[in-house]
Amino acid sequence: VIGVGNMGRGHFGYAGTKTVAICDVDKTHLAAAQADLGGGVKEYHDFRELIKSPEVDIVHIATPPHWHGLMSIEAAKAGKDIWCEKPMTRTIGEGKKVKEAIAQHGNIFRLNTWFRFKDDFYGMNVPVSKIKKLVDTGMLGWPLKVTISKHTGFDWKFYWVGKENLPEEKVPAELDYDFWLGPAPYKPYNKHRVHTTFRGYWDYDGGGLGDMGQHYMDPVQYFLGKDNESPVTVDVDAPQQHPDAVGTWRRITFTYADGCQIILDGEAKDEKAAYIEGPKGKLYRGFQSDIPDLERKLAQYPEPAPQITDFLESVRTREKFALNEINGHRSCTLVNMGLAALRLNRSLKYDSQNELFINDDAANRLIHQPMRGPWSI
């Protein structure tokens, strides 16, 4: 496990595995991890040494997101299978390179968001697969508008807001701050920039959207059948963002080429509002609908194709995990498109095939952001 703060330690003890090595640049994290594991586990300061270890079969990456792409690629080159925390990468360009590395080396990759196979989703009280089944029948019509707001679990808009103009503080002796920064630009240390509050800073993540956006939008991508494409536009309603500290926002709208939309609406509070709207019908909380006799009609249709939801089954069979580097990159692109529009405070057009913003140099610079030396991918 690389990164044994609260998130990394929370994944110890996965059935069928043994934690043989841990890595962190904070000695207090390593000590806490040893205590959780009963001691005696091999420790590393440099993740590259852990990845080289012949004892390691699977690398679990639980660091801040500015490390996810680089570490995933290094693990792929070393022939390791990979379990990576969300968001998959901090930029679209890093996601493309992770996907390419795994295609080249044949690794199994799991992105750690499980929402697309949740049994009780968005207050719907049904599995995501049942929502997909309904969408696939065409009973709601097409195109569809999906609104993620407070009535469907959206309560994270204000999470992880950064603080502006923080004073420099002394780096704790137990933390290798330069290594913690790694490929991120150098900024003077302040405790609010690291560990549990790092998500509020653009250099490392993207606030609540970076933290939770892939959790909530990946299942929508799945049941809309959009695992192999991205939206063509993203529109934002938000105040101007600070160049360093992530702020809040009101509404983000993603529109696909066929007219389907995903809307993140932090202002809506109506619990009776529709979650999915189509030209033929609507779906509400509790899997309620304005389509008469929905359950009987739905029972006549086939179930969606099964997904592999046991990571170790994927490792054994070499069949792709349900949420892998391909569809995971696409749902992470949703997050990064939204973050780019927020940072620039304007609507953006996107070329889904070539994975570039259209006629917008500033937005495309956010796709391929430079890394601080000596780090590169």
mmCIF file of C-alpha atoms in Angstrom:
data_model
loop_
_atom_site.group_PDB
_atom_site.id
_atom_site.type_symbol
_atom_site.label_atom_id
_atom_site.label_comp_id
_atom_site.label_asym_id
_atom_site.label_seq_id
_atom_site.Cartn_x
_atom_site.Cartn_y
_atom_site.Cartn_z
ATOM 1 C CA VAL A 1 0.000 0.000 0.000
ATOM 2 C CA ILE A 2 1.433 3.372 -1.024
ATOM 3 C CA GLY A 3 0.036 6.102 1.204
ATOM 4 C CA VAL A 4 -1.055 4.810 4.605
ATOM 5 C CA GLY A 5 -2.966 7.762 5.979
ATOM 6 C CA ASN A 6 -6.618 7.326 6.873
ATOM 7 C CA MET A 7 -7.636 6.182 3.384
ATOM 8 C CA GLY A 8 -4.828 3.696 2.893
ATOM 9 C CA ARG A 9 -5.175 2.129 6.335
ATOM 10 C CA GLY A 10 -8.900 1.778 5.774
ATOM 11 C CA HIS A 11 -8.223 -0.776 3.049
ATOM 12 C CA PHE A 12 -6.026 -3.149 5.022
ATOM 13 C CA GLY A 13 -7.356 -6.676 5.312
ATOM 14 C CA TYR A 14 -9.030 -7.067 1.910
ATOM 15 C CA ALA A 15 -10.199 -10.684 1.735
ATOM 16 C CA GLY A 16 -7.778 -12.958 -0.084
ATOM 17 C CA THR A 17 -4.800 -10.609 0.220
ATOM 18 C CA LYS A 18 -1.901 -10.032 2.591
ATOM 19 C CA THR A 19 -0.325 -6.626 3.147
ATOM 20 C CA VAL A 20 3.406 -7.270 2.710
ATOM 21 C CA ALA A 21 4.699 -3.708 2.301
ATOM 22 C CA ILE A 22 3.711 -0.158 3.187
ATOM 23 C CA CYS A 23 5.060 3.174 1.986
ATOM 24 C CA ASP A 24 4.618 6.729 3.175
ATOM 25 C CA VAL A 25 6.649 9.931 3.447
ATOM 26 C CA ASP A 26 5.214 10.635 6.914
ATOM 27 C CA LYS A 27 6.687 8.541 9.727
ATOM 28 C CA THR A 28 3.573 8.945 11.878
ATOM 29 C CA HIS A 29 1.505 7.280 9.148
ATOM 30 C CA LEU A 30 3.924 4.363 8.973
ATOM 31 C CA ALA A 31 3.801 3.905 12.746
ATOM 32 C CA ALA A 32 -0.001 3.929 12.755
ATOM 33 C CA ALA A 33 -0.076 1.438 9.895
ATOM 34 C CA GLN A 34 2.306 -0.916 11.694
ATOM 35 C CA ALA A 35 0.076 -0.755 14.756
ATOM 36 C CA ASP A 36 -2.979 -1.625 12.668
ATOM 37 C CA LEU A 37 -1.171 -4.523 10.997
ATOM 38 C CA GLY A 38 0.412 -5.917 14.151
ATOM 39 C CA GLY A 39 3.955 -4.868 13.218
ATOM 40 C CA GLY A 40 6.681 -6.504 11.193
ATOM 41 C CA VAL A 41 5.554 -5.272 7.768
ATOM 42 C CA LYS A 42 8.248 -4.054 5.379
ATOM 43 C CA GLU A 43 8.369 -0.231 5.280
ATOM 44 C CA TYR A 44 9.419 2.015 2.411
ATOM 45 C CA HIS A 45 9.998 5.739 2.134
ATOM 46 C CA ASP A 46 10.344 5.701 -1.667
ATOM 47 C CA PHE A 47 7.422 4.133 -3.532
ATOM 48 C CA ARG A 48 9.728 3.082 -6.378
ATOM 49 C CA GLU A 49 11.485 0.632 -4.074
ATOM 50 C CA LEU A 50 8.173 -0.904 -2.987
ATOM 51 C CA ILE A 51 7.098 -1.315 -6.610
ATOM 52 C CA LYS A 52 10.339 -3.176 -7.401
ATOM 53 C CA SER A 53 9.794 -5.729 -4.627
ATOM 54 C CA PRO A 54 9.247 -9.285 -5.911
ATOM 55 C CA GLU A 55 6.967 -9.886 -2.906
ATOM 56 C CA VAL A 56 4.421 -7.404 -4.248
ATOM 57 C CA ASP A 57 1.761 -8.538 -6.739
ATOM 58 C CA ILE A 58 -0.761 -5.705 -6.368
ATOM 59 C CA VAL A 59 0.031 -2.054 -5.682
ATOM 60 C CA HIS A 60 -2.692 -0.105 -3.869
ATOM 61 C CA ILE A 61 -2.255 3.628 -4.453
ATOM 62 C CA ALA A 62 -3.882 5.695 -1.701
ATOM 63 C CA THR A 63 -1.920 8.935 -2.013
ATOM 64 C CA PRO A 64 -3.232 12.390 -2.914
ATOM 65 C CA PRO A 65 -4.316 12.517 -6.591
ATOM 66 C CA HIS A 66 -1.300 14.449 -7.860
ATOM 67 C CA TRP A 67 0.615 11.166 -7.469
ATOM 68 C CA HIS A 68 -1.961 8.764 -8.946
ATOM 69 C CA GLY A 69 -0.950 8.940 -12.599
ATOM 70 C CA LEU A 70 2.796 8.746 -12.068
ATOM 71 C CA MET A 71 2.576 5.885 -9.558
ATOM 72 C CA SER A 72 0.110 3.919 -11.686
ATOM 73 C CA ILE A 73 2.431 4.138 -14.681
ATOM 74 C CA GLU A 74 5.480 3.076 -12.659
ATOM 75 C CA ALA A 75 3.554 0.124 -11.231
ATOM 76 C CA ALA A 76 2.400 -0.862 -14.719
ATOM 77 C CA LYS A 77 5.977 -0.787 -16.024
ATOM 78 C CA ALA A 78 7.016 -3.054 -13.140
ATOM 79 C CA GLY A 79 4.353 -5.608 -14.079
ATOM 80 C CA LYS A 80 2.184 -5.049 -11.006
ATOM 81 C CA ASP A 81 -1.600 -5.039 -10.929
ATOM 82 C CA ILE A 82 -3.019 -1.780 -9.631
ATOM 83 C CA TRP A 83 -5.777 -0.687 -7.276
ATOM 84 C CA CYS A 84 -5.932 3.111 -7.393
ATOM 85 C CA GLU A 85 -8.007 5.526 -5.351
ATOM 86 C CA LYS A 86 -10.295 8.024 -7.059
ATOM 87 C CA PRO A 87 -10.012 10.362 -8.803
ATOM 88 C CA MET A 88 -8.016 8.219 -11.213
ATOM 89 C CA THR A 89 -5.731 11.098 -12.214
ATOM 90 C CA ARG A 90 -5.470 14.836 -11.615
ATOM 91 C CA THR A 91 -5.424 15.645 -15.341
ATOM 92 C CA ILE A 92 -6.892 14.224 -18.541
ATOM 93 C CA GLY A 93 -3.417 13.870 -20.032
ATOM 94 C CA GLU A 94 -2.211 11.721 -17.136
ATOM 95 C CA GLY A 95 -5.270 9.498 -17.531
ATOM 96 C CA LYS A 96 -4.487 8.885 -21.201
ATOM 97 C CA LYS A 97 -0.929 7.896 -20.303
ATOM 98 C CA VAL A 98 -2.095 5.501 -17.573
ATOM 99 C CA LYS A 99 -4.433 3.858 -20.066
ATOM 100 C CA GLU A 100 -1.622 3.539 -22.613
ATOM 101 C CA ALA A 101 0.805 2.066 -20.067
ATOM 102 C CA ILE A 102 -1.663 -0.603 -18.975
ATOM 103 C CA ALA A 103 -2.445 -1.490 -22.592
ATOM 104 C CA GLN A 104 1.283 -1.910 -23.196
ATOM 105 C CA HIS A 105 2.057 -3.996 -20.108
ATOM 106 C CA GLY A 106 -1.155 -6.000 -19.669
ATOM 107 C CA ASN A 107 -1.882 -5.115 -16.037
ATOM 108 C CA ILE A 108 -5.207 -5.426 -14.251
ATOM 109 C CA PHE A 109 -6.385 -2.038 -13.000
ATOM 110 C CA ARG A 110 -9.120 -1.254 -10.493
ATOM 111 C CA LEU A 111 -10.308 2.249 -9.788
ATOM 112 C CA ASN A 112 -11.566 2.477 -6.237
ATOM 113 C CA THR A 113 -15.053 3.795 -6.663
ATOM 114 C CA TRP A 114 -17.711 1.156 -6.198
ATOM 115 C CA PHE A 115 -20.805 3.261 -6.843
ATOM 116 C CA ARG A 116 -21.568 1.734 -10.266
ATOM 117 C CA PHE A 117 -22.219 -1.592 -8.554
ATOM 118 C CA LYS A 118 -23.910 -0.307 -5.409
ATOM 119 C CA ASP A 119 -27.051 -2.123 -4.299
ATOM 120 C CA ASP A 120 -28.699 1.025 -2.924
ATOM 121 C CA PHE A 121 -27.959 3.962 -5.135
ATOM 122 C CA TYR A 122 -28.781 7.686 -4.779
ATOM 123 C CA GLY A 123 -31.747 6.996 -2.541
ATOM 124 C CA MET A 124 -33.222 4.865 -5.326
ATOM 125 C CA ASN A 125 -33.282 1.770 -3.086
ATOM 126 C CA VAL A 126 -32.244 -0.349 -6.074
ATOM 127 C CA PRO A 127 -28.935 -1.404 -7.652
ATOM 128 C CA VAL A 128 -27.414 0.760 -10.374
ATOM 129 C CA SER A 129 -27.911 -2.186 -12.734
ATOM 130 C CA LYS A 130 -31.684 -1.823 -12.375
ATOM 131 C CA ILE A 131 -31.473 1.837 -13.379
ATOM 132 C CA LYS A 132 -29.396 0.801 -16.390
ATOM 133 C CA LYS A 133 -31.976 -1.836 -17.251
ATOM 134 C CA LEU A 134 -34.703 0.812 -17.236
ATOM 135 C CA VAL A 135 -32.638 3.213 -19.341
ATOM 136 C CA ASP A 136 -31.823 0.457 -21.852
ATOM 137 C CA THR A 137 -35.511 -0.367 -22.365
ATOM 138 C CA GLY A 138 -36.135 3.062 -23.826
ATOM 139 C CA MET A 139 -39.228 3.560 -21.671
ATOM 140 C CA LEU A 140 -37.936 6.956 -20.525
ATOM 141 C CA GLY A 141 -37.105 7.970 -24.088
ATOM 142 C CA TRP A 142 -33.942 9.659 -25.322
ATOM 143 C CA PRO A 143 -31.982 11.848 -24.724
ATOM 144 C CA LEU A 144 -31.979 11.795 -20.930
ATOM 145 C CA LYS A 145 -31.172 14.479 -18.370
ATOM 146 C CA VAL A 146 -29.713 13.250 -15.072
ATOM 147 C CA THR A 147 -29.649 15.725 -12.185
ATOM 148 C CA ILE A 148 -27.390 15.025 -9.223
ATOM 149 C CA SER A 149 -28.456 17.292 -6.362
ATOM 150 C CA LYS A 150 -29.350 17.211 -2.682
ATOM 151 C CA HIS A 151 -32.334 14.956 -3.338
ATOM 152 C CA THR A 152 -30.047 12.317 -4.836
ATOM 153 C CA GLY A 153 -27.081 12.313 -2.473
ATOM 154 C CA PHE A 154 -25.351 15.492 -3.620
ATOM 155 C CA ASP A 155 -24.151 17.060 -0.371
ATOM 156 C CA TRP A 156 -20.449 17.531 -1.038
ATOM 157 C CA LYS A 157 -20.258 20.807 -2.960
ATOM 158 C CA PHE A 158 -18.779 22.722 -0.027
ATOM 159 C CA TYR A 159 -16.362 19.980 1.044
ATOM 160 C CA TRP A 160 -12.652 20.684 0.833
ATOM 161 C CA VAL A 161 -12.682 24.395 0.085
ATOM 162 C CA GLY A 162 -9.133 25.751 0.246
ATOM 163 C CA LYS A 163 -7.821 28.712 2.215
ATOM 164 C CA GLU A 164 -6.246 31.679 0.475
ATOM 165 C CA ASN A 165 -2.821 33.167 1.232
ATOM 166 C CA LEU A 166 -1.811 30.740 3.942
ATOM 167 C CA PRO A 167 1.261 31.671 6.011
ATOM 168 C CA GLU A 168 4.337 29.487 5.840
ATOM 169 C CA GLU A 169 4.780 27.096 8.770
ATOM 170 C CA LYS A 170 7.603 24.867 9.933
ATOM 171 C CA VAL A 171 7.600 21.435 8.327
ATOM 172 C CA PRO A 172 7.122 18.680 10.940
ATOM 173 C CA ALA A 173 10.234 16.551 11.444
ATOM 174 C CA GLU A 174 8.330 13.361 10.623
ATOM 175 C CA LEU A 175 7.216 14.586 7.163
ATOM 176 C CA ASP A 176 9.340 14.636 4.005
ATOM 177 C CA TYR A 177 7.471 17.571 2.523
ATOM 178 C CA ASP A 178 9.513 17.764 -0.681
ATOM 179 C CA PHE A 179 8.701 14.116 -1.446
ATOM 180 C CA TRP A 180 5.058 14.678 -0.475
ATOM 181 C CA LEU A 181 4.895 17.445 -3.081
ATOM 182 C CA GLY A 182 6.660 15.287 -5.654
ATOM 183 C CA PRO A 183 5.528 16.406 -9.130
ATOM 184 C CA ALA A 184 3.415 19.286 -7.762
ATOM 185 C CA PRO A 185 4.751 22.862 -7.860
ATOM 186 C CA TYR A 186 6.652 23.945 -4.783
ATOM 187 C CA LYS A 187 4.565 25.948 -2.321
ATOM 188 C CA PRO A 188 5.631 26.832 1.240
ATOM 189 C CA TYR A 189 4.405 24.332 3.809
ATOM 190 C CA ASN A 190 1.207 24.903 5.746
ATOM 191 C CA LYS A 191 -0.562 22.059 7.523
ATOM 192 C CA HIS A 192 -3.824 22.877 5.722
ATOM 193 C CA ARG A 193 -2.192 22.010 2.388
ATOM 194 C CA VAL A 194 -1.392 18.404 3.318
ATOM 195 C CA HIS A 195 -3.003 15.228 4.601
ATOM 196 C CA THR A 196 -6.722 15.471 5.343
ATOM 197 C CA THR A 197 -7.288 18.932 3.816
ATOM 198 C CA PHE A 198 -5.094 18.787 0.684
ATOM 199 C CA ARG A 199 -8.173 18.490 -1.568
ATOM 200 C CA GLY A 200 -8.810 22.224 -1.283
ATOM 201 C CA TYR A 201 -5.817 23.097 -3.490
ATOM 202 C CA TRP A 202 -5.625 22.857 -7.275
ATOM 203 C CA ASP A 203 -2.067 21.500 -7.208
ATOM 204 C CA TYR A 204 -3.200 18.252 -5.564
ATOM 205 C CA ASP A 205 -6.930 17.739 -6.262
ATOM 206 C CA GLY A 206 -10.123 19.675 -7.044
ATOM 207 C CA GLY A 207 -12.138 20.170 -3.883
ATOM 208 C CA GLY A 208 -15.426 18.333 -3.433
ATOM 209 C CA LEU A 209 -15.745 17.703 -7.167
ATOM 210 C CA GLY A 210 -12.300 16.115 -7.293
ATOM 211 C CA ASP A 211 -13.029 14.022 -4.228
ATOM 212 C CA MET A 212 -16.588 12.849 -4.909
ATOM 213 C CA GLY A 213 -17.327 13.665 -8.543
ATOM 214 C CA GLN A 214 -16.174 10.333 -9.921
ATOM 215 C CA HIS A 215 -18.154 8.465 -7.254
ATOM 216 C CA TYR A 216 -21.394 10.098 -8.368
ATOM 217 C CA MET A 217 -20.887 10.566 -12.122
ATOM 218 C CA ASP A 218 -19.285 7.230 -13.017
ATOM 219 C CA PRO A 219 -22.532 5.266 -12.444
ATOM 220 C CA VAL A 220 -24.404 7.781 -14.612
ATOM 221 C CA GLN A 221 -21.830 7.338 -17.362
ATOM 222 C CA TYR A 222 -22.406 3.570 -17.053
ATOM 223 C CA PHE A 223 -26.186 3.535 -17.228
ATOM 224 C CA LEU A 224 -26.239 6.104 -20.045
ATOM 225 C CA GLY A 225 -23.905 3.840 -22.031
ATOM 226 C CA LYS A 226 -21.188 6.499 -22.241
ATOM 227 C CA ASP A 227 -18.165 4.463 -21.127
ATOM 228 C CA ASN A 228 -16.396 5.133 -24.432
ATOM 229 C CA GLU A 229 -17.151 8.813 -24.954
ATOM 230 C CA SER A 230 -17.028 12.146 -23.170
ATOM 231 C CA PRO A 231 -19.350 15.158 -23.234
ATOM 232 C CA VAL A 232 -18.872 17.731 -25.976
ATOM 233 C CA THR A 233 -19.586 20.760 -23.767
ATOM 234 C CA VAL A 234 -19.350 21.707 -20.104
ATOM 235 C CA ASP A 235 -21.035 24.804 -18.669
ATOM 236 C CA VAL A 236 -20.526 26.282 -15.198
ATOM 237 C CA ASP A 237 -22.314 28.652 -12.874
ATOM 238 C CA ALA A 238 -19.736 29.604 -10.251
ATOM 239 C CA PRO A 239 -17.844 32.530 -8.757
ATOM 240 C CA GLN A 240 -14.341 33.244 -10.010
ATOM 241 C CA GLN A 241 -11.919 30.731 -8.510
ATOM 242 C CA HIS A 242 -8.732 31.604 -6.636
ATOM 243 C CA PRO A 243 -5.608 30.471 -8.555
ATOM 244 C CA ASP A 244 -4.416 28.301 -5.645
ATOM 245 C CA ALA A 245 -7.364 27.505 -3.368
ATOM 246 C CA VAL A 246 -10.416 25.648 -4.682
ATOM 247 C CA GLY A 247 -13.690 27.491 -4.093
ATOM 248 C CA THR A 248 -17.337 26.520 -4.296
ATOM 249 C CA TRP A 249 -19.774 26.610 -7.224
ATOM 250 C CA ARG A 250 -23.485 26.434 -7.992
ATOM 251 C CA ARG A 251 -24.100 24.306 -11.070
ATOM 252 C CA ILE A 252 -22.120 22.328 -13.656
ATOM 253 C CA THR A 253 -23.760 20.920 -16.794
ATOM 254 C CA PHE A 254 -22.191 18.291 -19.060
ATOM 255 C CA THR A 255 -23.800 17.717 -22.477
ATOM 256 C CA TYR A 256 -23.082 14.775 -24.793
ATOM 257 C CA ALA A 257 -23.240 14.827 -28.593
ATOM 258 C CA ASP A 258 -26.669 13.134 -28.584
ATOM 259 C CA GLY A 259 -28.147 15.650 -26.138
ATOM 260 C CA CYS A 260 -27.891 13.604 -22.928
ATOM 261 C CA GLN A 261 -26.950 15.729 -19.928
ATOM 262 C CA ILE A 262 -25.443 15.254 -16.484
ATOM 263 C CA ILE A 263 -26.179 18.177 -14.176
ATOM 264 C CA LEU A 264 -24.485 18.766 -10.828
ATOM 265 C CA ASP A 265 -26.807 21.143 -9.009
ATOM 266 C CA GLY A 266 -25.815 22.247 -5.536
ATOM 267 C CA GLU A 267 -28.737 24.650 -5.210
ATOM 268 C CA ALA A 268 -31.688 22.282 -5.760
ATOM 269 C CA LYS A 269 -33.398 21.139 -2.561
ATOM 270 C CA ASP A 270 -36.701 19.697 -3.829
ATOM 271 C CA GLU A 271 -36.782 16.052 -2.739
ATOM 272 C CA LYS A 272 -39.633 15.469 -5.183
ATOM 273 C CA ALA A 273 -37.531 16.570 -8.153
ATOM 274 C CA ALA A 274 -36.792 14.030 -10.869
ATOM 275 C CA TYR A 275 -33.443 12.248 -10.929
ATOM 276 C CA ILE A 276 -33.741 11.171 -14.571
ATOM 277 C CA GLU A 277 -35.915 12.985 -17.095
ATOM 278 C CA GLY A 278 -36.670 11.795 -20.609
ATOM 279 C CA PRO A 279 -39.218 12.698 -23.282
ATOM 280 C CA LYS A 280 -41.351 9.682 -22.328
ATOM 281 C CA GLY A 281 -41.034 9.580 -18.540
ATOM 282 C CA LYS A 282 -39.249 10.488 -15.326
ATOM 283 C CA LEU A 283 -37.587 8.581 -12.489
ATOM 284 C CA TYR A 284 -37.687 9.828 -8.877
ATOM 285 C CA ARG A 285 -36.305 8.812 -5.485
ATOM 286 C CA GLY A 286 -37.163 5.295 -4.397
ATOM 287 C CA PHE A 287 -37.311 4.184 -8.046
ATOM 288 C CA GLN A 288 -40.669 5.897 -8.420
ATOM 289 C CA SER A 289 -41.787 6.880 -11.901
ATOM 290 C CA ASP A 290 -44.632 8.471 -13.815
ATOM 291 C CA ILE A 291 -44.637 5.420 -16.104
ATOM 292 C CA PRO A 292 -47.682 3.289 -15.190
ATOM 293 C CA ASP A 293 -47.034 -0.268 -13.980
ATOM 294 C CA LEU A 294 -43.271 0.185 -14.316
ATOM 295 C CA GLU A 295 -42.143 -2.925 -12.437
ATOM 296 C CA ARG A 296 -44.302 -5.297 -14.486
ATOM 297 C CA LYS A 297 -43.130 -3.780 -17.749
ATOM 298 C CA LEU A 298 -39.498 -3.805 -16.647
ATOM 299 C CA ALA A 299 -39.631 -7.509 -15.735
ATOM 300 C CA GLN A 300 -40.136 -8.362 -19.401
ATOM 301 C CA TYR A 301 -36.692 -7.061 -20.390
ATOM 302 C CA PRO A 302 -33.281 -8.782 -20.084
ATOM 303 C CA GLU A 303 -30.784 -7.892 -17.382
ATOM 304 C CA PRO A 304 -27.704 -5.808 -18.287
ATOM 305 C CA ALA A 305 -24.494 -7.643 -19.126
ATOM 306 C CA PRO A 306 -22.744 -8.892 -15.959
ATOM 307 C CA GLN A 307 -19.674 -7.096 -14.626
ATOM 308 C CA ILE A 308 -16.678 -8.492 -12.751
ATOM 309 C CA THR A 309 -16.940 -6.838 -9.345
ATOM 310 C CA ASP A 310 -14.389 -9.024 -7.512
ATOM 311 C CA PHE A 311 -10.946 -7.546 -8.113
ATOM 312 C CA LEU A 312 -9.159 -10.790 -7.298
ATOM 313 C CA GLU A 313 -11.275 -12.595 -9.890
ATOM 314 C CA SER A 314 -9.926 -10.127 -12.441
ATOM 315 C CA VAL A 315 -6.386 -10.735 -11.192
ATOM 316 C CA ARG A 316 -6.808 -14.511 -11.524
ATOM 317 C CA THR A 317 -8.623 -14.557 -14.881
ATOM 318 C CA ARG A 318 -6.950 -11.468 -16.421
ATOM 319 C CA GLU A 319 -10.404 -10.233 -17.433
ATOM 320 C CA LYS A 320 -10.983 -6.526 -16.917
ATOM 321 C CA PHE A 321 -12.500 -5.341 -13.652
ATOM 322 C CA ALA A 322 -15.869 -3.570 -13.939
ATOM 323 C CA LEU A 323 -14.298 -0.150 -13.361
ATOM 324 C CA ASN A 324 -10.950 -0.172 -15.095
ATOM 325 C CA GLU A 325 -8.453 2.153 -16.748
ATOM 326 C CA ILE A 326 -10.659 2.681 -19.825
ATOM 327 C CA ASN A 327 -14.067 3.572 -18.414
ATOM 328 C CA GLY A 328 -12.393 4.976 -15.296
ATOM 329 C CA HIS A 329 -10.453 7.410 -17.458
ATOM 330 C CA ARG A 330 -13.693 8.520 -19.116
ATOM 331 C CA SER A 331 -15.492 9.208 -15.838
ATOM 332 C CA CYS A 332 -12.400 10.957 -14.484
ATOM 333 C CA THR A 333 -12.486 13.078 -17.644
ATOM 334 C CA LEU A 334 -15.934 14.256 -16.536
ATOM 335 C CA VAL A 335 -14.378 15.473 -13.288
ATOM 336 C CA ASN A 336 -11.430 17.133 -15.001
ATOM 337 C CA MET A 337 -13.620 18.801 -17.632
ATOM 338 C CA GLY A 338 -15.692 20.290 -14.823
ATOM 339 C CA LEU A 339 -12.607 21.429 -12.935
ATOM 340 C CA ALA A 340 -11.153 23.062 -16.055
ATOM 341 C CA ALA A 341 -14.379 24.989 -16.651
ATOM 342 C CA LEU A 342 -14.423 26.075 -12.998
ATOM 343 C CA ARG A 343 -10.818 27.265 -13.025
ATOM 344 C CA LEU A 344 -11.346 29.240 -16.226
ATOM 345 C CA ASN A 345 -14.894 30.264 -15.232
ATOM 346 C CA ARG A 346 -16.359 29.687 -18.683
ATOM 347 C CA SER A 347 -18.059 27.143 -20.900
ATOM 348 C CA LEU A 348 -15.787 24.768 -22.791
ATOM 349 C CA LYS A 349 -16.168 22.654 -25.922
ATOM 350 C CA TYR A 350 -14.510 19.241 -25.997
ATOM 351 C CA ASP A 351 -13.395 16.877 -28.767
ATOM 352 C CA SER A 352 -14.307 13.496 -27.275
ATOM 353 C CA GLN A 353 -12.368 11.468 -29.847
ATOM 354 C CA ASN A 354 -9.081 13.372 -29.662
ATOM 355 C CA GLU A 355 -9.563 14.298 -25.985
ATOM 356 C CA LEU A 356 -8.771 17.973 -26.362
ATOM 357 C CA PHE A 357 -10.674 21.176 -25.740
ATOM 358 C CA ILE A 358 -11.641 22.940 -28.962
ATOM 359 C CA ASN A 359 -9.930 26.248 -29.768
ATOM 360 C CA ASP A 360 -8.953 26.892 -26.160
ATOM 361 C CA ASP A 361 -5.236 26.936 -25.405
ATOM 362 C CA ALA A 362 -5.733 27.764 -21.729
ATOM 363 C CA ALA A 363 -8.026 24.763 -21.219
ATOM 364 C CA ASN A 364 -5.659 22.459 -23.079
ATOM 365 C CA ARG A 365 -2.798 23.553 -20.846
ATOM 366 C CA LEU A 366 -4.812 22.050 -17.984
ATOM 367 C CA ILE A 367 -4.893 18.705 -19.838
ATOM 368 C CA HIS A 368 -1.095 18.481 -19.933
ATOM 369 C CA GLN A 369 0.268 20.201 -16.850
ATOM 370 C CA PRO A 370 4.046 20.193 -16.303
ATOM 371 C CA MET A 371 5.535 18.193 -13.447
ATOM 372 C CA ARG A 372 8.168 19.528 -11.081
ATOM 373 C CA GLY A 373 11.534 17.935 -11.758
ATOM 374 C CA PRO A 374 12.870 15.336 -11.583
ATOM 375 C CA TRP A 375 9.416 13.771 -11.942
ATOM 376 C CA SER A 376 7.910 13.001 -15.341
ATOM 377 C CA ILE A 377 5.704 10.489 -17.119
#
